[in-house]
Amino acid sequence: MTPESATVEWVAVAPLAELQRRKKKQVEVAGRAIALFLVGDRVFAFDDTCVHKGRSLSRGSLWKGKVVCPGHQWTFDPETGRADDQDDCQPVHDVLVVDGVVHVDPRPRQIS
Ligand code: FES
């Protein structure tokens, strides 16, 4: 699949090599702050503003494959955005890597 092949209007946001060096990065997509994380060999994208009290997830860390918010250490599943032991869910975005460039769907994924 290429960015042009889907109805999604993918937005190129960062070189994959940069994430491979730093593991995380904040980008802006359609006026929305997005936090990128490299977990293993996959890139995940979250809304950067934490659903709990609004801290920046891109200032957080990775722990055992989960994203840890720097505010109150909630841990989020990178695939679903679900917070461990909480009812809240962080909006996540689909990611596509093409030719070493990370692309993000500006619309949050609907989690059922
Ligand atoms: S602001 Fe993210 S856990 Fe509280």
XYZ file of N, CA and C and ligand atoms in Angstrom:
340
model
N 0.845 -1.190 0.000
C 0.000 0.000 0.000
C 0.883 1.243 0.000
N 0.479 2.208 -0.757
C 1.193 3.471 -0.785
C 0.299 4.555 -0.205
N 0.856 5.682 0.161
C 0.014 6.744 0.704
C -1.107 7.141 -0.243
N -0.913 6.991 -1.547
C -1.933 7.420 -2.499
C -3.010 6.368 -2.714
N -2.787 5.132 -2.260
C -3.691 4.044 -2.612
C -4.927 3.957 -1.736
N -4.972 4.646 -0.640
C -6.120 4.554 0.248
C -6.882 5.870 0.242
N -8.077 5.846 0.809
C -8.851 7.079 0.897
C -8.301 7.997 1.979
N -7.436 7.456 2.809
C -6.807 8.255 3.862
C -5.895 9.290 3.221
N -5.948 10.498 3.743
C -5.021 11.517 3.258
C -3.811 11.527 4.173
N -2.890 10.605 3.901
C -1.703 10.463 4.733
C -0.876 11.733 4.701
N -0.300 12.058 5.835
C 0.551 13.242 5.933
C 1.956 12.778 6.318
N 2.940 13.144 5.504
C 4.335 12.804 5.812
C 4.791 13.669 6.980
N 5.354 13.032 8.013
C 5.675 13.797 9.219
C 7.141 13.737 9.649
N 7.832 12.642 9.331
C 9.203 12.543 9.842
C 9.941 11.402 9.153
N 11.256 11.533 9.047
C 12.044 10.404 8.556
C 12.072 9.308 9.617
N 11.926 8.059 9.180
C 11.995 6.935 10.114
C 13.340 6.916 10.840
N 14.401 7.295 10.155
C 15.741 7.275 10.760
C 15.794 8.143 12.018
N 15.057 9.245 12.011
C 15.065 10.115 13.193
C 14.421 9.398 14.381
N 13.331 8.694 14.133
C 12.697 7.940 15.225
C 13.583 6.794 15.686
N 14.317 6.204 14.766
C 15.212 5.113 15.153
C 16.305 5.619 16.081
N 16.661 6.878 15.953
C 17.667 7.461 16.850
C 17.058 7.888 18.178
N 15.887 8.554 18.127
C 15.355 9.215 19.335
C 14.189 8.483 19.978
N 13.575 7.523 19.261
C 12.450 6.700 19.754
C 11.130 7.454 19.903
N 11.156 8.769 19.926
C 9.898 9.513 20.041
C 10.090 10.885 19.422
N 8.951 11.467 19.050
C 9.019 12.785 18.423
C 7.629 13.396 18.435
N 7.560 14.692 18.645
C 6.283 15.394 18.504
C 6.246 16.030 17.127
N 5.110 15.850 16.442
C 4.906 16.483 15.143
C 3.547 17.156 15.176
N 3.289 17.982 14.155
C 1.975 18.605 14.059
C 1.340 18.174 12.752
N 0.109 17.706 12.849
C -0.613 17.252 11.674
C -1.970 17.948 11.662
N -2.217 18.722 10.633
C -3.488 19.438 10.488
C -3.836 20.216 11.758
N -2.836 20.882 12.327
C -3.048 21.704 13.509
C -3.167 20.934 14.802
N -2.872 19.654 14.750
C -3.039 18.781 15.916
C -1.666 18.236 16.310
N -1.295 18.349 17.578
C -0.012 17.805 18.035
C -0.138 16.292 18.156
N 0.824 15.607 17.554
C 0.837 14.144 17.526
C 2.169 13.672 18.112
N 2.091 12.654 18.956
C 3.303 12.054 19.530
C 3.587 10.744 18.806
N 4.779 10.649 18.236
C 5.207 9.418 17.575
C 6.128 8.643 18.499
N 5.969 7.346 18.516
C 6.864 6.480 19.294
C 7.275 5.297 18.438
N 8.540 4.927 18.539
C 9.020 3.711 17.901
C 9.077 2.633 18.984
N 8.240 1.614 18.813
C 8.192 0.502 19.774
C 8.602 -0.744 19.011
N 9.753 -1.292 19.360
C 10.300 -2.381 18.549
C 10.607 -1.816 17.177
N 10.022 -2.425 16.144
C 10.255 -1.898 14.792
C 9.009 -1.232 14.217
N 8.044 -0.913 15.086
C 6.806 -0.269 14.607
C 6.673 1.140 15.150
N 6.094 1.984 14.322
C 5.842 3.364 14.724
C 4.364 3.502 15.097
N 4.108 4.179 16.205
C 2.741 4.424 16.670
C 2.554 5.933 16.839
N 1.302 6.354 16.672
C 0.999 7.785 16.784
C -0.180 7.991 17.727
N -0.021 8.903 18.655
C -1.059 9.278 19.614
C -1.333 10.763 19.483
N -2.555 11.178 19.860
C -2.723 12.596 20.141
C -1.725 12.924 21.248
N -1.058 14.046 21.117
C -0.002 14.347 22.092
C -0.566 14.754 23.452
N -1.740 15.333 23.474
C -2.308 15.836 24.728
C -2.979 14.700 25.493
N -2.464 14.391 26.654
C -2.949 13.250 27.443
C -4.419 13.433 27.836
N -5.205 12.367 27.712
C -6.633 12.423 28.049
C -6.864 12.649 29.543
N -5.837 12.421 30.346
C -6.024 12.592 31.781
C -6.007 14.064 32.159
N -4.854 14.685 32.139
C -4.762 16.096 32.550
C -3.963 16.939 31.563
N -3.842 16.428 30.339
C -3.339 17.279 29.274
C -1.838 17.411 29.135
N -1.060 16.588 29.822
C 0.394 16.675 29.630
C 0.771 16.156 28.248
N 1.985 16.476 27.843
C 2.455 16.106 26.512
C 3.033 14.691 26.531
N 2.368 13.776 25.829
C 2.863 12.388 25.817
C 4.231 12.271 25.170
N 4.535 13.181 24.241
C 5.842 13.086 23.587
C 6.983 13.400 24.555
N 6.656 13.927 25.720
C 7.684 14.118 26.753
C 7.750 12.920 27.697
N 6.939 11.927 27.400
C 6.915 10.714 28.219
C 7.997 9.737 27.807
N 7.788 8.503 28.180
C 8.813 7.492 27.932
C 8.149 6.182 27.532
N 8.986 5.237 27.170
C 8.523 3.888 26.860
C 8.943 2.964 27.987
N 8.023 2.081 28.376
C 8.341 1.102 29.429
C 7.616 -0.183 29.100
N 8.365 -1.230 28.894
C 7.808 -2.543 28.551
C 6.810 -2.453 27.397
N 7.176 -1.688 26.381
C 6.350 -1.594 25.182
C 5.155 -0.684 25.315
N 5.011 0.000 26.440
C 3.893 0.920 26.640
C 4.432 2.349 26.703
N 3.526 3.286 26.388
C 3.878 4.698 26.468
C 3.471 5.206 27.847
N 4.406 5.837 28.534
C 4.157 6.323 29.891
C 4.056 7.840 29.858
N 2.917 8.357 30.331
C 2.727 9.809 30.378
C 3.604 10.404 31.483
N 4.233 11.551 31.202
C 5.088 12.166 32.228
C 4.280 12.814 33.348
N 2.958 12.986 33.137
C 2.151 13.667 34.151
C 1.949 12.818 35.398
N 1.269 11.705 35.229
C 0.914 10.880 36.386
C 1.180 9.406 36.097
N 2.034 9.169 35.130
C 2.543 7.840 34.805
C 1.475 6.849 34.369
N 0.382 7.336 33.817
C -0.528 6.384 33.182
C 0.233 5.711 32.045
N -0.065 4.439 31.827
C 0.590 3.707 30.741
C -0.448 3.380 29.676
N -0.082 3.606 28.435
C -0.995 3.444 27.307
C -0.488 2.362 26.359
N -1.437 1.531 25.917
C -1.129 0.542 24.884
C -0.917 1.288 23.567
N 0.220 1.107 22.914
C 0.466 1.879 21.694
C -0.471 1.504 20.554
N -0.992 0.300 20.560
C -1.884 -0.131 19.470
C -3.274 0.475 19.599
N -3.808 0.481 20.821
C -5.204 0.885 21.026
C -5.362 2.226 21.732
N -4.329 2.681 22.424
C -4.443 3.897 23.221
C -5.095 3.663 24.573
N -5.479 2.425 24.858
C -6.128 2.161 26.144
C -5.122 2.332 27.283
N -5.604 2.996 28.346
C -4.758 3.196 29.515
C -4.936 2.025 30.478
N -3.830 1.512 30.994
C -3.905 0.428 31.971
C -4.658 0.895 33.207
N -5.575 0.080 33.679
C -6.314 0.329 34.931
C -7.117 1.630 34.915
N -7.475 2.119 33.730
C -8.267 3.346 33.619
C -9.358 3.122 32.585
N -10.389 3.926 32.651
C -11.448 3.841 31.649
C -11.119 4.658 30.408
N -10.216 5.613 30.545
C -9.926 6.520 29.443
C -9.046 5.866 28.382
N -9.172 6.408 27.183
C -8.447 5.885 26.031
C -7.851 7.065 25.273
N -6.572 7.010 25.018
C -5.900 8.077 24.278
C -6.155 7.903 22.778
N -6.582 8.944 22.076
C -6.769 8.799 20.625
C -5.462 8.390 19.936
N -5.579 7.427 19.042
C -4.427 6.959 18.273
C -4.699 7.182 16.785
N -3.618 7.212 16.035
C -3.717 7.454 14.595
C -3.004 6.329 13.855
N -3.552 5.994 12.690
C -2.874 4.999 11.853
C -1.587 5.595 11.300
N -0.619 4.709 11.129
C 0.715 5.114 10.664
C 1.091 4.248 9.467
N 1.742 4.844 8.517
C 2.247 4.127 7.355
C 3.670 4.623 7.097
N 4.587 3.687 6.921
C 5.964 4.069 6.605
C 6.229 3.684 5.155
N 6.583 4.664 4.362
C 6.865 4.440 2.947
C 8.213 5.058 2.612
N 9.092 4.242 2.052
C 10.410 4.724 1.629
C 11.124 5.491 2.739
N 11.031 4.976 3.960
C 11.755 5.585 5.072
C 11.128 6.851 5.618
N 9.896 7.128 5.214
C 9.207 8.326 5.718
C 7.944 7.894 6.462
N 7.761 8.429 7.666
C 6.582 8.129 8.471
C 5.439 9.040 8.036
N 4.290 8.407 7.766
C 3.067 9.133 7.413
C 2.024 8.843 8.484
N 1.185 9.837 8.765
C 0.146 9.692 9.789
C -1.208 10.060 9.184
N -2.228 9.296 9.555
C -3.609 9.659 9.222
C -4.028 10.750 10.203
N -4.392 11.936 9.729
C -4.734 13.020 10.662
C -5.977 12.740 11.504
N -6.801 11.796 11.050
C -8.027 11.484 11.806
C -7.741 10.386 12.824
N -8.144 10.565 14.074
C -7.943 9.498 15.058
C -8.690 8.230 14.638
N -8.108 7.085 14.932
C -8.740 5.807 14.637
C -9.888 5.579 15.616
N -10.976 4.999 15.127
C -12.087 4.656 16.011
C -11.796 3.309 16.646
N -11.717 3.288 17.965
C -11.469 2.048 18.697
C -12.808 1.536 19.220
N -13.115 0.272 18.897
C -14.385 -0.276 19.403
C -14.149 -1.116 20.635
S -1.670 13.963 32.471
Fe -1.188 12.052 31.598
S -1.389 10.686 33.248
Fe -2.032 12.566 34.086
